Amino acid sequence: MNHDMKLPRGTTDVVSTHSVFGAPCWVSLASRDLETTEGFYTAVLGWEWRPAKLGDRFRMAVVDDTPVAGIAAVATMWQMAVAWTPYFAVASADEAVARAQERGGTAAVGPLSFPPGRAALLADRDGAAFGIWEGELFSDWESWRRASPAFIRLHTRDAFDAAIFYGEILDWASDRPGCCEVTYEGGEVVLRSQGEIVARIESGALGAAPDPTIRPHWQVHFAVSDVSACARAAEIHGGSVLSKTGDEAVLRDPDGAQFTVTSRPAR
């Protein structure tokens, strides 16, 4: 859900979720402390901030005047987990929620109206939280995608089962023109929108027993130019580094929300 649909300067048109249905279209973080959260992500990812139309508890992160993410200080008030949540574009929020419930998912919030659209917060059959958004998006959606996540990854118990669940809700690999494409590559289910990888689903080695210590969840990967610098900044500003390789690091913010920074691919 986009917390503030005011257009960036120079933008005159918007596009609808009907044209990018099934693809990730936004990411949002439930936080306990806006000031601490803002300071941390400014230091680690270089984000700037502006107020959002939904009220004092909401902020919009921007990069070069392009909105990249929303922060909502509602974790305590709504008894929500402190976590990053991806939102997927849908043609009909009501239909998507009904499909999810029919297939064993749950609806935690909504659908609710947030003009100019509608949103809902759901969980899949294994409890991984995700959102849906029906309505308008910024016209230059590719700019949003370049400025925000490189992709999102679902860590779950059964990648194929999860792909079927989400595919039936979001019209992946359907006969609808413009739908997202789904392939199996390198042990993962890979989702592409307009030729770009936007999501991955993984469940470990084929035939391996589920790890009871890991709860299924969506992990947001932010593209950055310097992974090591982001990791150092996270530690300096109250976060932690959970794991790190040469081109990727899993970080935790001061509130406990996990995210991944990934080296920005050359274009």
JSON list of C-alpha atoms in Angstrom, two decimals, residues 109-195:
[
{"chain": "A", "resi": 109, "resn": "VAL", "atom": "CA", "xyz": [-6.76, -6.44, 7.64]},
{"chain": "A", "resi": 110, "resn": "GLY", "atom": "CA", "xyz": [-9.14, -5.29, 4.92]},
{"chain": "A", "resi": 111, "resn": "PRO", "atom": "CA", "xyz": [-9.83, -4.78, 2.17]},
{"chain": "A", "resi": 112, "resn": "LEU", "atom": "CA", "xyz": [-9.88, -1.14, 3.28]},
{"chain": "A", "resi": 113, "resn": "SER", "atom": "CA", "xyz": [-10.24, 1.99, 1.17]},
{"chain": "A", "resi": 114, "resn": "PHE", "atom": "CA", "xyz": [-7.18, 4.23, 0.92]},
{"chain": "A", "resi": 115, "resn": "PRO", "atom": "CA", "xyz": [-8.09, 6.57, -1.96]},
{"chain": "A", "resi": 116, "resn": "PRO", "atom": "CA", "xyz": [-7.28, 6.23, -4.78]},
{"chain": "A", "resi": 117, "resn": "GLY", "atom": "CA", "xyz": [-7.27, 2.49, -4.10]},
{"chain": "A", "resi": 118, "resn": "ARG", "atom": "CA", "xyz": [-7.96, -0.38, -1.73]},
{"chain": "A", "resi": 119, "resn": "ALA", "atom": "CA", "xyz": [-5.57, -2.54, 0.30]},
{"chain": "A", "resi": 120, "resn": "ALA", "atom": "CA", "xyz": [-5.57, -5.69, 2.40]},
{"chain": "A", "resi": 121, "resn": "LEU", "atom": "CA", "xyz": [-3.02, -7.45, 4.56]},
{"chain": "A", "resi": 122, "resn": "LEU", "atom": "CA", "xyz": [-3.03, -11.24, 4.21]},
{"chain": "A", "resi": 123, "resn": "ALA", "atom": "CA", "xyz": [-1.09, -14.34, 5.21]},
{"chain": "A", "resi": 124, "resn": "ASP", "atom": "CA", "xyz": [-0.52, -17.39, 3.04]},
{"chain": "A", "resi": 125, "resn": "ARG", "atom": "CA", "xyz": [-1.15, -20.99, 4.10]},
{"chain": "A", "resi": 126, "resn": "ASP", "atom": "CA", "xyz": [2.17, -21.13, 5.97]},
{"chain": "A", "resi": 127, "resn": "GLY", "atom": "CA", "xyz": [1.74, -17.79, 7.72]},
{"chain": "A", "resi": 128, "resn": "ALA", "atom": "CA", "xyz": [3.94, -15.54, 5.54]},
{"chain": "A", "resi": 129, "resn": "ALA", "atom": "CA", "xyz": [2.47, -12.02, 5.54]},
{"chain": "A", "resi": 130, "resn": "PHE", "atom": "CA", "xyz": [1.90, -10.04, 2.34]},
{"chain": "A", "resi": 131, "resn": "GLY", "atom": "CA", "xyz": [-0.32, -7.24, 1.12]},
{"chain": "A", "resi": 132, "resn": "ILE", "atom": "CA", "xyz": [-2.38, -6.49, -1.96]},
{"chain": "A", "resi": 133, "resn": "TRP", "atom": "CA", "xyz": [-3.15, -3.14, -3.57]},
{"chain": "A", "resi": 134, "resn": "GLU", "atom": "CA", "xyz": [-5.89, -2.30, -6.05]},
{"chain": "A", "resi": 135, "resn": "GLY", "atom": "CA", "xyz": [-5.79, 1.14, -7.61]},
{"chain": "A", "resi": 136, "resn": "GLU", "atom": "CA", "xyz": [-3.42, 3.72, -9.01]},
{"chain": "A", "resi": 137, "resn": "LEU", "atom": "CA", "xyz": [0.37, 3.53, -9.14]},
{"chain": "A", "resi": 138, "resn": "PHE", "atom": "CA", "xyz": [2.90, 6.15, -10.11]},
{"chain": "A", "resi": 139, "resn": "SER", "atom": "CA", "xyz": [3.23, 6.49, -13.85]},
{"chain": "A", "resi": 140, "resn": "ASP", "atom": "CA", "xyz": [6.95, 5.69, -14.05]},
{"chain": "A", "resi": 141, "resn": "TRP", "atom": "CA", "xyz": [6.70, 2.37, -12.28]},
{"chain": "A", "resi": 142, "resn": "GLU", "atom": "CA", "xyz": [10.11, 1.31, -13.60]},
{"chain": "A", "resi": 143, "resn": "SER", "atom": "CA", "xyz": [11.70, 4.25, -11.76]},
{"chain": "A", "resi": 144, "resn": "TRP", "atom": "CA", "xyz": [10.09, 3.02, -8.54]},
{"chain": "A", "resi": 145, "resn": "ARG", "atom": "CA", "xyz": [11.43, -0.47, -9.15]},
{"chain": "A", "resi": 146, "resn": "ARG", "atom": "CA", "xyz": [14.96, 0.79, -9.89]},
{"chain": "A", "resi": 147, "resn": "ALA", "atom": "CA", "xyz": [14.97, 2.98, -6.76]},
{"chain": "A", "resi": 148, "resn": "SER", "atom": "CA", "xyz": [13.45, 0.40, -4.44]},
{"chain": "A", "resi": 149, "resn": "PRO", "atom": "CA", "xyz": [13.80, -3.37, -4.04]},
{"chain": "A", "resi": 150, "resn": "ALA", "atom": "CA", "xyz": [15.91, -5.42, -6.41]},
{"chain": "A", "resi": 151, "resn": "PHE", "atom": "CA", "xyz": [13.40, -8.17, -5.71]},
{"chain": "A", "resi": 152, "resn": "ILE", "atom": "CA", "xyz": [11.63, -9.95, -2.87]},
{"chain": "A", "resi": 153, "resn": "ARG", "atom": "CA", "xyz": [12.17, -13.54, -1.77]},
{"chain": "A", "resi": 154, "resn": "LEU", "atom": "CA", "xyz": [9.77, -15.88, 0.00]},
{"chain": "A", "resi": 155, "resn": "HIS", "atom": "CA", "xyz": [11.41, -18.32, 2.41]},
{"chain": "A", "resi": 156, "resn": "THR", "atom": "CA", "xyz": [8.87, -21.10, 2.87]},
{"chain": "A", "resi": 157, "resn": "ARG", "atom": "CA", "xyz": [8.38, -24.83, 3.41]},
{"chain": "A", "resi": 158, "resn": "ASP", "atom": "CA", "xyz": [7.34, -25.83, -0.12]},
{"chain": "A", "resi": 159, "resn": "ALA", "atom": "CA", "xyz": [8.22, -23.50, -2.98]},
{"chain": "A", "resi": 160, "resn": "PHE", "atom": "CA", "xyz": [6.00, -25.28, -5.51]},
{"chain": "A", "resi": 161, "resn": "ASP", "atom": "CA", "xyz": [2.97, -25.25, -3.24]},
{"chain": "A", "resi": 162, "resn": "ALA", "atom": "CA", "xyz": [3.55, -21.57, -2.47]},
{"chain": "A", "resi": 163, "resn": "ALA", "atom": "CA", "xyz": [3.88, -20.74, -6.18]},
{"chain": "A", "resi": 164, "resn": "ILE", "atom": "CA", "xyz": [0.53, -22.39, -6.84]},
{"chain": "A", "resi": 165, "resn": "PHE", "atom": "CA", "xyz": [-1.09, -20.49, -3.95]},
{"chain": "A", "resi": 166, "resn": "TYR", "atom": "CA", "xyz": [0.16, -17.08, -5.06]},
{"chain": "A", "resi": 167, "resn": "GLY", "atom": "CA", "xyz": [-0.28, -17.86, -8.74]},
{"chain": "A", "resi": 168, "resn": "GLU", "atom": "CA", "xyz": [-3.97, -18.62, -8.30]},
{"chain": "A", "resi": 169, "resn": "ILE", "atom": "CA", "xyz": [-4.51, -15.44, -6.27]},
{"chain": "A", "resi": 170, "resn": "LEU", "atom": "CA", "xyz": [-2.42, -13.09, -8.41]},
{"chain": "A", "resi": 171, "resn": "ASP", "atom": "CA", "xyz": [-2.94, -14.61, -11.89]},
{"chain": "A", "resi": 172, "resn": "TRP", "atom": "CA", "xyz": [0.69, -15.60, -12.35]},
{"chain": "A", "resi": 173, "resn": "ALA", "atom": "CA", "xyz": [1.40, -17.63, -15.50]},
{"chain": "A", "resi": 174, "resn": "SER", "atom": "CA", "xyz": [-2.23, -17.27, -16.59]},
{"chain": "A", "resi": 175, "resn": "ASP", "atom": "CA", "xyz": [-3.70, -16.64, -20.01]},
{"chain": "A", "resi": 176, "resn": "ARG", "atom": "CA", "xyz": [-4.19, -12.94, -19.21]},
{"chain": "A", "resi": 177, "resn": "PRO", "atom": "CA", "xyz": [-2.03, -10.67, -21.38]},
{"chain": "A", "resi": 178, "resn": "GLY", "atom": "CA", "xyz": [0.76, -9.07, -19.37]},
{"chain": "A", "resi": 179, "resn": "CYS", "atom": "CA", "xyz": [0.75, -11.61, -16.55]},
{"chain": "A", "resi": 180, "resn": "CYS", "atom": "CA", "xyz": [3.91, -12.40, -14.58]},
{"chain": "A", "resi": 181, "resn": "GLU", "atom": "CA", "xyz": [5.99, -15.31, -15.84]},
{"chain": "A", "resi": 182, "resn": "VAL", "atom": "CA", "xyz": [7.02, -18.15, -13.53]},
{"chain": "A", "resi": 183, "resn": "THR", "atom": "CA", "xyz": [10.05, -20.43, -14.05]},
{"chain": "A", "resi": 184, "resn": "TYR", "atom": "CA", "xyz": [12.12, -22.83, -11.95]},
{"chain": "A", "resi": 185, "resn": "GLU", "atom": "CA", "xyz": [15.80, -21.89, -11.90]},
{"chain": "A", "resi": 186, "resn": "GLY", "atom": "CA", "xyz": [18.67, -22.90, -9.64]},
{"chain": "A", "resi": 187, "resn": "GLY", "atom": "CA", "xyz": [16.44, -24.54, -7.06]},
{"chain": "A", "resi": 188, "resn": "GLU", "atom": "CA", "xyz": [14.06, -21.56, -6.79]},
{"chain": "A", "resi": 189, "resn": "VAL", "atom": "CA", "xyz": [10.77, -20.47, -8.30]},
{"chain": "A", "resi": 190, "resn": "VAL", "atom": "CA", "xyz": [11.48, -17.21, -10.16]},
{"chain": "A", "resi": 191, "resn": "LEU", "atom": "CA", "xyz": [8.86, -14.55, -10.93]},
{"chain": "A", "resi": 192, "resn": "ARG", "atom": "CA", "xyz": [9.38, -12.08, -13.76]},
{"chain": "A", "resi": 193, "resn": "SER", "atom": "CA", "xyz": [7.37, -8.98, -14.63]},
{"chain": "A", "resi": 194, "resn": "GLN", "atom": "CA", "xyz": [8.04, -7.28, -17.96]},
{"chain": "A", "resi": 195, "resn": "GLY", "atom": "CA", "xyz": [11.15, -9.44, -18.27]}
]
